[in-house]
Tab-separated table of C-alpha atoms and ligand atoms in Angstrom:
chain	number	residue	atom	x	y	z
A	1	MET	CA	-6.807	7.892	6.654
A	2	ARG	CA	-9.876	8.284	8.836
A	3	ILE	CA	-10.792	4.821	10.158
A	4	VAL	CA	-13.733	3.778	12.334
A	5	ILE	CA	-13.375	0.320	13.884
A	6	LEU	CA	-16.730	-1.264	14.620
A	7	GLY	CA	-16.387	-3.427	17.742
A	8	ALA	CA	-13.722	-2.863	20.412
A	9	GLY	CA	-13.322	-6.538	21.272
A	10	ALA	CA	-10.228	-8.717	20.934
A	11	ILE	CA	-9.266	-8.072	17.305
A	12	GLY	CA	-10.790	-4.545	17.206
A	13	GLN	CA	-8.542	-3.491	20.087
A	14	LEU	CA	-5.490	-5.066	18.421
A	15	TYR	CA	-6.141	-3.252	15.106
A	16	GLY	CA	-7.150	-0.062	16.936
A	17	ALA	CA	-3.974	0.062	19.006
A	18	MET	CA	-1.689	-0.720	16.056
A	19	LEU	CA	-3.347	1.488	13.431
A	20	SER	CA	-3.446	4.488	15.759
A	21	GLN	CA	0.336	4.540	16.328
A	22	GLY	CA	1.997	7.700	14.963
A	23	ASP	CA	0.001	10.420	13.269
A	24	LYS	CA	-0.793	8.830	9.880
A	25	ASN	CA	-4.313	7.638	10.719
A	26	ASP	CA	-7.223	9.107	12.612
A	27	VAL	CA	-8.625	5.993	14.294
A	28	SER	CA	-11.663	5.698	16.514
A	29	LEU	CA	-13.518	2.666	17.851
A	30	VAL	CA	-17.252	2.176	18.159
A	31	GLU	CA	-18.452	-0.159	20.876
A	32	ARG	CA	-21.818	-1.065	22.380
A	33	ASP	CA	-20.497	-2.314	25.742
A	34	GLN	CA	-20.434	0.760	28.015
A	35	ALA	CA	-18.030	-0.910	30.468
A	36	ALA	CA	-15.465	-1.361	27.655
A	37	ILE	CA	-16.004	2.239	26.465
A	38	ASP	CA	-15.370	3.516	29.993
A	39	ALA	CA	-12.302	1.317	30.529
A	40	ILE	CA	-10.671	2.202	27.188
A	41	GLY	CA	-11.557	5.874	27.715
A	42	ALA	CA	-9.876	5.862	31.128
A	43	HIS	CA	-6.846	3.606	30.501
A	44	GLY	CA	-6.401	3.283	26.723
A	45	ILE	CA	-5.708	-0.101	25.107
A	46	SER	CA	-2.872	-2.333	26.217
A	47	CYS	CA	-1.639	-5.010	23.777
A	48	ALA	CA	0.820	-7.650	24.952
A	49	PHE	CA	3.028	-9.438	22.402
A	50	GLY	CA	4.941	-11.854	24.648
A	51	ASP	CA	7.092	-9.580	26.837
A	52	GLU	CA	6.521	-6.519	24.631
A	53	ARG	CA	3.662	-4.170	25.321
A	54	LEU	CA	2.001	-1.512	23.192
A	55	GLU	CA	-0.169	1.177	24.785
A	56	ALA	CA	-2.537	3.300	22.702
A	57	HIS	CA	-5.274	5.824	23.403
A	58	PRO	CA	-7.626	5.928	20.405
A	59	PRO	CA	-11.033	7.486	21.129
A	60	VAL	CA	-13.862	5.012	21.722
A	61	MET	CA	-17.539	5.894	21.567
A	62	ARG	CA	-21.070	4.758	20.844
A	63	ALA	CA	-22.291	4.773	17.217
A	64	GLU	CA	-24.428	7.892	17.681
A	65	ASP	CA	-21.384	9.925	18.769
A	66	VAL	CA	-19.363	9.432	15.547
A	67	GLU	CA	-18.923	12.734	13.699
A	68	GLY	CA	-18.285	13.124	9.966
A	69	GLU	CA	-17.790	10.369	7.396
A	70	PRO	CA	-14.751	8.094	7.658
A	71	ASP	CA	-12.743	6.767	4.675
A	72	LEU	CA	-12.905	3.252	6.080
A	73	VAL	CA	-15.175	1.318	8.409
A	74	LEU	CA	-13.388	-1.793	9.643
A	75	LEU	CA	-15.885	-4.417	10.809
A	76	CYS	CA	-14.690	-6.125	13.995
A	77	THR	CA	-17.935	-7.386	15.460
A	78	LYS	CA	-18.822	-11.061	15.458
A	79	THR	CA	-20.837	-11.985	12.354
A	80	PRO	CA	-24.251	-12.294	14.101
A	81	ASP	CA	-23.827	-8.609	15.099
A	82	THR	CA	-22.811	-7.257	11.670
A	83	THR	CA	-26.297	-6.195	10.590
A	84	GLU	CA	-27.050	-4.344	13.826
A	85	ALA	CA	-23.640	-2.646	13.781
A	86	LEU	CA	-24.053	-1.465	10.162
A	87	GLU	CA	-27.645	-0.307	10.866
A	88	GLN	CA	-26.233	1.879	13.630
A	89	ALA	CA	-23.472	3.114	11.300
A	90	ARG	CA	-25.891	4.317	8.593
A	91	GLY	CA	-25.592	7.914	9.806
A	92	TYR	CA	-21.869	8.100	9.030
A	93	LEU	CA	-21.521	5.746	6.038
A	94	GLY	CA	-20.831	8.428	3.426
A	95	GLU	CA	-20.647	8.230	-0.400
A	96	GLY	CA	-16.888	7.764	-0.103
A	97	THR	CA	-16.822	5.373	2.864
A	98	TYR	CA	-15.467	1.879	2.223
A	99	VAL	CA	-16.380	-1.045	4.498
A	100	LEU	CA	-13.781	-3.756	5.105
A	101	SER	CA	-14.604	-7.133	6.671
A	102	LEU	CA	-11.802	-9.429	7.793
A	103	GLN	CA	-14.292	-11.394	9.886
A	104	ASN	CA	-14.196	-15.156	9.886
A	105	GLY	CA	-16.770	-17.211	8.028
A	106	LEU	CA	-18.616	-17.044	4.724
A	107	GLY	CA	-21.350	-14.630	3.594
A	108	ASN	CA	-19.891	-11.423	5.043
A	109	ALA	CA	-19.840	-9.591	1.695
A	110	GLU	CA	-23.544	-10.329	1.113
A	111	LEU	CA	-24.421	-8.648	4.425
A	112	ILE	CA	-22.314	-5.542	3.769
A	113	LYS	CA	-23.758	-5.126	0.252
A	114	ARG	CA	-27.100	-4.298	1.887
A	115	PHE	CA	-25.541	-1.109	3.260
A	116	VAL	CA	-22.977	0.144	0.691
A	117	ASP	CA	-22.441	-0.223	-3.075
A	118	PRO	CA	-20.423	-3.312	-4.058
A	119	GLY	CA	-17.724	-0.887	-5.305
A	120	ARG	CA	-17.071	0.128	-1.709
A	121	VAL	CA	-17.058	-3.356	-0.166
A	122	LEU	CA	-13.653	-4.772	0.755
A	123	ILE	CA	-13.597	-8.399	1.800
A	124	GLY	CA	-10.838	-10.595	3.133
A	125	MET	CA	-9.384	-12.567	5.988
A	126	CYS	CA	-6.880	-12.218	8.779
A	127	THR	CA	-4.704	-14.845	10.464
A	128	TYR	CA	-3.582	-12.636	13.359
A	129	ASN	CA	-4.891	-13.769	16.736
A	130	ALA	CA	-6.093	-11.740	19.696
A	131	ASP	CA	-7.286	-12.785	23.142
A	132	ARG	CA	-9.107	-10.454	25.508
A	133	THR	CA	-7.311	-10.272	28.855
A	134	GLY	CA	-9.501	-7.508	30.281
A	135	LEU	CA	-11.952	-4.820	29.217
A	136	CYS	CA	-9.159	-2.762	27.645
A	137	SER	CA	-6.340	-5.256	27.218
A	138	VAL	CA	-5.503	-7.975	24.707
A	139	ARG	CA	-2.661	-10.341	23.956
A	140	SER	CA	-1.516	-11.630	20.588
A	141	SER	CA	1.318	-13.731	19.205
A	142	GLY	CA	1.778	-10.840	16.770
A	143	GLU	CA	2.115	-13.211	13.824
A	144	GLY	CA	-0.232	-13.340	10.878
A	145	ILE	CA	-1.266	-11.870	7.573
A	146	ILE	CA	-4.231	-9.914	6.249
A	147	LYS	CA	-5.412	-10.402	2.664
A	148	PHE	CA	-8.326	-8.555	1.146
A	149	MET	CA	-9.932	-7.717	-2.197
A	150	PRO	CA	-12.441	-5.197	-3.479
A	151	LEU	CA	-15.677	-7.083	-4.130
A	152	THR	CA	-15.658	-5.731	-7.696
A	153	SER	CA	-12.017	-6.853	-8.113
A	154	GLU	CA	-11.034	-3.287	-9.082
A	155	VAL	CA	-8.172	-2.305	-6.807
A	156	SER	CA	-8.774	1.409	-6.153
A	157	ASP	CA	-6.360	3.974	-4.693
A	158	LEU	CA	-8.289	3.714	-1.434
A	159	ALA	CA	-7.769	-0.083	-1.339
A	160	ARG	CA	-4.025	0.476	-1.861
A	161	ALA	CA	-4.033	3.115	0.881
A	162	VAL	CA	-5.702	0.634	3.252
A	163	GLU	CA	-3.041	-1.967	2.426
A	164	ARG	CA	-0.328	0.638	3.132
A	165	ALA	CA	-1.945	1.717	6.410
A	166	PHE	CA	-1.948	-1.855	7.756
A	167	ASN	CA	1.649	-2.496	6.667
A	168	GLU	CA	2.886	0.778	8.150
A	169	ALA	CA	1.154	-0.194	11.405
A	170	GLY	CA	3.133	-3.462	11.490
A	171	LEU	CA	0.242	-5.675	10.321
A	172	GLU	CA	1.334	-7.573	7.201
A	173	CYS	CA	-1.284	-6.947	4.536
A	174	GLU	CA	-1.856	-7.633	0.834
A	175	VAL	CA	-4.625	-6.436	-1.483
A	176	HIS	CA	-5.332	-8.553	-4.582
A	177	GLU	CA	-8.047	-8.710	-7.225
A	178	ASP	CA	-9.291	-12.025	-5.863
A	179	VAL	CA	-8.736	-13.603	-2.454
A	180	TRP	CA	-11.742	-15.961	-2.373
A	181	ARG	CA	-9.434	-18.953	-2.042
A	182	ASP	CA	-7.912	-17.443	1.115
A	183	VAL	CA	-11.350	-16.589	2.525
A	184	TRP	CA	-12.655	-20.157	1.992
A	185	GLN	CA	-9.421	-21.693	3.318
A	186	LYS	CA	-9.585	-19.551	6.433
A	187	ALA	CA	-13.240	-20.545	6.911
A	188	ALA	CA	-12.286	-24.237	6.605
A	189	TYR	CA	-9.487	-23.733	9.137
A	190	ASN	CA	-11.910	-22.036	11.551
A	191	ALA	CA	-14.566	-24.708	10.957
A	192	ALA	CA	-12.088	-27.252	12.308
A	193	LEU	CA	-10.185	-25.411	15.017
A	194	ASN	CA	-12.746	-22.947	16.379
A	195	SER	CA	-15.607	-25.413	16.776
A	196	THR	CA	-13.572	-28.238	18.335
A	197	SER	CA	-11.663	-25.938	20.708
A	198	ALA	CA	-14.970	-24.296	21.696
A	199	VAL	CA	-16.587	-27.635	22.543
A	200	CYS	CA	-13.515	-28.626	24.589
A	201	ARG	CA	-13.052	-25.070	25.991
A	202	VAL	CA	-9.288	-25.314	25.481
A	203	PRO	CA	-6.590	-23.099	23.943
A	204	CYS	CA	-5.592	-24.223	20.426
A	205	GLY	CA	-2.715	-26.326	21.803
A	206	GLY	CA	-5.264	-28.541	23.563
A	207	MET	CA	-6.485	-29.847	20.214
A	208	GLY	CA	-3.027	-31.313	19.566
A	209	ILE	CA	-2.961	-33.442	22.713
A	210	LEU	CA	-4.903	-36.385	21.295
A	211	ASN	CA	-4.484	-37.727	17.780
A	212	LYS	CA	-8.268	-38.162	17.771
A	213	GLY	CA	-8.707	-34.402	18.154
A	214	MET	CA	-6.401	-33.763	15.200
A	215	ASP	CA	-8.186	-36.472	13.173
A	216	LEU	CA	-11.528	-34.745	13.738
A	217	CYS	CA	-10.069	-31.368	12.708
A	218	ASN	CA	-8.637	-32.957	9.563
A	219	ASP	CA	-11.986	-34.573	8.675
A	220	ILE	CA	-13.759	-31.209	9.076
A	221	ILE	CA	-11.147	-29.559	6.842
A	222	ASP	CA	-11.446	-32.249	4.146
A	223	GLU	CA	-15.217	-31.876	4.110
A	224	ALA	CA	-15.116	-28.048	4.033
A	225	CYS	CA	-12.574	-28.151	1.190
A	226	ALA	CA	-14.826	-30.504	-0.805
A	227	VAL	CA	-17.638	-27.937	-0.462
A	228	ALA	CA	-15.291	-25.134	-1.601
A	229	GLU	CA	-14.311	-27.187	-4.635
A	230	ALA	CA	-17.983	-27.718	-5.501
A	231	TYR	CA	-18.103	-23.906	-5.843
A	232	GLY	CA	-15.037	-23.849	-8.094
A	233	VAL	CA	-12.702	-22.627	-5.340
A	234	GLU	CA	-9.482	-24.594	-5.453
A	235	VAL	CA	-8.248	-25.105	-1.927
A	236	ASP	CA	-5.249	-27.002	-0.687
A	237	ALA	CA	-6.511	-29.299	2.104
A	238	THR	CA	-3.082	-30.833	2.720
A	239	ARG	CA	-1.471	-27.436	3.172
A	240	LEU	CA	-4.278	-26.358	5.497
A	241	LYS	CA	-3.922	-29.469	7.652
A	242	ASN	CA	-0.138	-28.963	7.891
A	243	ASP	CA	-0.705	-25.312	8.724
A	244	LEU	CA	-3.129	-26.282	11.478
A	245	ARG	CA	-0.703	-28.782	13.003
A	246	ARG	CA	2.199	-26.294	12.844
A	247	LYS	CA	0.172	-23.497	14.446
A	248	ILE	CA	-1.429	-25.435	17.272
A	249	PHE	CA	1.995	-26.656	18.350
A	250	GLY	CA	3.547	-23.232	17.713
A	251	SER	CA	2.368	-19.635	17.448
A	252	GLU	CA	-1.276	-20.425	18.229
A	253	LYS	CA	-0.677	-22.857	21.109
A	254	ASP	CA	-1.923	-20.487	23.835
A	255	HIS	CA	-4.540	-18.664	21.765
A	256	ILE	CA	-8.158	-19.253	22.734
A	257	THR	CA	-10.074	-19.183	19.447
A	258	SER	CA	-12.690	-16.478	19.051
A	259	MET	CA	-15.409	-19.165	19.210
A	260	ALA	CA	-13.959	-20.746	22.375
A	261	GLN	CA	-13.803	-17.229	23.894
A	262	ASP	CA	-17.527	-16.889	23.139
A	263	VAL	CA	-18.443	-20.248	24.665
A	264	ILE	CA	-16.336	-19.583	27.777
A	265	MET	CA	-18.017	-16.166	28.166
A	266	HIS	CA	-21.503	-17.642	27.442
A	267	ARG	CA	-22.001	-15.554	24.279
A	268	GLN	CA	-23.582	-16.274	20.925
A	269	THR	CA	-20.953	-17.709	18.536
A	270	GLU	CA	-20.186	-17.427	14.812
A	271	VAL	CA	-20.885	-21.123	14.191
A	272	GLY	CA	-23.735	-20.216	11.819
A	273	SER	CA	-21.397	-18.400	9.419
A	274	ILE	CA	-18.607	-20.977	9.766
A	275	ASN	CA	-19.687	-24.649	10.127
A	276	GLY	CA	-23.321	-23.694	9.448
A	277	ALA	CA	-22.303	-21.973	6.214
A	278	PHE	CA	-20.511	-25.105	4.961
A	279	VAL	CA	-23.659	-27.133	5.705
A	280	ARG	CA	-25.862	-24.654	3.774
A	281	TYR	CA	-23.462	-24.301	0.842
A	282	ALA	CA	-23.142	-28.105	0.647
A	283	ALA	CA	-26.939	-28.599	0.669
A	284	ALA	CA	-27.353	-26.060	-2.152
A	285	LYS	CA	-25.144	-28.303	-4.322
A	286	GLY	CA	-26.884	-31.522	-3.242
A	287	LEU	CA	-23.983	-32.476	-0.957
A	288	SER	CA	-23.939	-33.276	2.718
A	289	ALA	CA	-21.411	-32.084	5.292
A	290	PRO	CA	-21.967	-34.339	8.325
A	291	TYR	CA	-18.877	-33.356	10.318
A	292	ASN	CA	-19.696	-29.658	9.991
A	293	GLU	CA	-23.352	-30.339	10.720
A	294	ALA	CA	-22.465	-32.221	13.906
A	295	MET	CA	-20.209	-29.371	15.086
A	296	PHE	CA	-22.908	-26.830	14.201
A	297	CYS	CA	-25.540	-28.744	16.221
A	298	LEU	CA	-23.192	-29.210	19.184
A	299	ILE	CA	-22.204	-25.540	19.399
A	300	LYS	CA	-25.823	-24.411	18.946
A	301	SER	CA	-26.817	-26.788	21.783
A	302	ILE	CA	-24.069	-25.379	23.993
A	303	GLU	CA	-25.181	-21.804	23.187
A	304	SER	CA	-28.799	-22.525	24.065
A	305	THR	CA	-28.076	-24.271	27.370
A	306	TYR	CA	-25.607	-21.901	29.039
A	307	ASP	CA	-27.964	-21.499	32.000
A	308	MET	CA	-28.391	-25.301	32.410
A	309	GLN	CA	-24.771	-26.427	32.163
A	310	VAL	CA	-23.394	-28.264	35.162
A	311	ASP	CA	-19.842	-27.532	36.321
A	312	SER	CA	-19.882	-29.662	39.445
A	313	ILE	CA	-22.217	-32.200	41.042
A	314	LEU	CA	-21.009	-31.658	44.588
B	401	LIG	N1	-10.008	-12.913	18.069
B	401	LIG	C1	-9.285	-13.423	17.087
B	401	LIG	O1	-8.186	-13.955	17.291
B	401	LIG	C2	-9.753	-13.350	15.671
B	401	LIG	C3	-11.011	-12.881	15.354
B	401	LIG	N2	-11.380	-12.820	14.028
B	401	LIG	C4	-12.696	-12.332	13.658
B	401	LIG	O2	-12.830	-10.963	14.036
B	401	LIG	C5	-14.183	-10.680	14.390
B	401	LIG	C6	-14.217	-10.118	15.795
B	401	LIG	O3	-13.751	-11.127	16.677
B	401	LIG	P1	-13.305	-10.825	18.175
B	401	LIG	O4	-12.596	-9.543	18.240
B	401	LIG	O5	-12.641	-12.043	18.668
B	401	LIG	O6	-14.747	-10.668	18.863
B	401	LIG	P2	-15.128	-10.020	20.265
B	401	LIG	O7	-16.383	-10.673	20.694
B	401	LIG	O8	-13.957	-10.047	21.183
B	401	LIG	O9	-15.406	-8.501	19.902
B	401	LIG	C7	-16.524	-8.046	19.206
B	401	LIG	C8	-16.921	-6.724	19.832
B	401	LIG	O10	-17.926	-6.118	19.022
B	401	LIG	C9	-18.875	-5.539	19.924
B	401	LIG	N3	-20.133	-5.300	19.235
B	401	LIG	C10	-21.118	-6.162	18.926
B	401	LIG	N4	-22.125	-5.529	18.304
B	401	LIG	C11	-21.777	-4.226	18.233
B	401	LIG	C12	-22.416	-3.064	17.733
B	401	LIG	N5	-23.625	-3.101	17.188
B	401	LIG	N6	-21.766	-1.878	17.818
B	401	LIG	C13	-20.545	-1.816	18.392
B	401	LIG	N7	-19.896	-2.881	18.911
B	401	LIG	C14	-20.500	-4.069	18.825
B	401	LIG	C15	-18.989	-6.584	21.020
B	401	LIG	O11	-19.653	-6.066	22.147
B	401	LIG	P3	-20.327	-7.077	23.216
B	401	LIG	O12	-19.234	-7.428	24.168
B	401	LIG	O13	-21.408	-6.252	23.812
B	401	LIG	O14	-20.841	-8.267	22.440
B	401	LIG	C16	-17.521	-6.904	21.236
B	401	LIG	O15	-16.905	-5.998	22.135
B	401	LIG	C17	-14.944	-12.006	14.264
B	401	LIG	O16	-15.569	-12.093	13.019
B	401	LIG	C18	-13.829	-13.054	14.363
B	401	LIG	O17	-14.139	-14.238	13.679
B	401	LIG	C19	-10.546	-13.180	13.009
B	401	LIG	C20	-9.299	-13.639	13.282
B	401	LIG	C21	-8.810	-13.794	14.631
B	402	LIG	C1	-7.594	-19.234	15.343
B	402	LIG	C2	-7.584	-17.920	14.620
B	402	LIG	C3	-6.717	-16.901	15.310
B	402	LIG	C4	-6.994	-18.206	13.249
B	402	LIG	O1	-5.720	-17.883	13.025
B	402	LIG	C5	-8.953	-17.376	14.457
B	402	LIG	O2	-9.345	-17.049	13.382
B	402	LIG	C6	-9.884	-17.226	15.614
B	402	LIG	O3	-9.497	-17.339	16.787
B	402	LIG	O4	-11.060	-17.002	15.323
């Protein structure tokens, strides 16, 4: 399968390195950061899974250098960059090209539908984690699952081939007719963990240190799940809260959430499509979502004051 990965950041490098193993797939990455293009071009990608290391050398380029039309475009930019990335991909989005988003947050399918027919939109979620450790290196606990669905709920041969490609690459993956419940649950999980860990600038394990931190995460989850239910999506808040507790004391303890990575690196975050989305979806049903709104306002304030923040007074 010919795959173009849009965004050679943390998760893009993880997928890129794993999917390009062997000779089954023809994988390339598209990146806008020239320093990352140069580093990956010179050294390849290095993925660390504890003491194990995987090295891979997939080609990486700018959008204008992609030749031909891939079978699959795998979106690995942050959500505020999706529109720009797909604009730049217009030249190689062919009649047969599918676009898959496993990005966090809500509203990703709506954005992709502006560029390809709904029949070629694949939407889902991923619980793998990836932390950048350099321009061309990442680390991951290596644990997780990917679930996705065709937006039209018709599971095509291509969707099955995508599922197979991920599984053969060692990334557990399932395609179903409907994974909206998983997408909303993942968004609720991120609304709690990503925003709080980003405010505190700590790895996930840091949120387990104080019961108060866990209580706040649980309140955000309860509120996000109530919004999901208002849209007819049945989510299991208790399971999510247990999952959160298990992961922040276990496999995700050292992971720095993608939103905390953004705040630490002074970048724009995905808070608008995570906590912000719950606030908007709640308002559209006449509900309020005060915990999510507070986290949204805090992260937006942090984002807009990077150049004013004080690290020391001496
Ligand atoms: N990291 C993780 O553990 C997980 C991440 N996710 C999701 O995966 C997605 C990607 O996250 P993550 O990998 O952490 O993000 P990163 O910020 O590490 O990577 C995104 C990359 O996309 C690049 N990019 C932005 N715009 C374009 C463009 N127009 N063309 C080409 N490249 C572009 C960025 O470049 P630049 O540096 O210039 O901004 C950056 O290198 C997000 O939606 C996130 O929520 C989901 C599960 C886990
Ligand atoms: C925390 C994690 C890895 C969820 O499993 C995530 O989605 C992120 O860092 O954005």
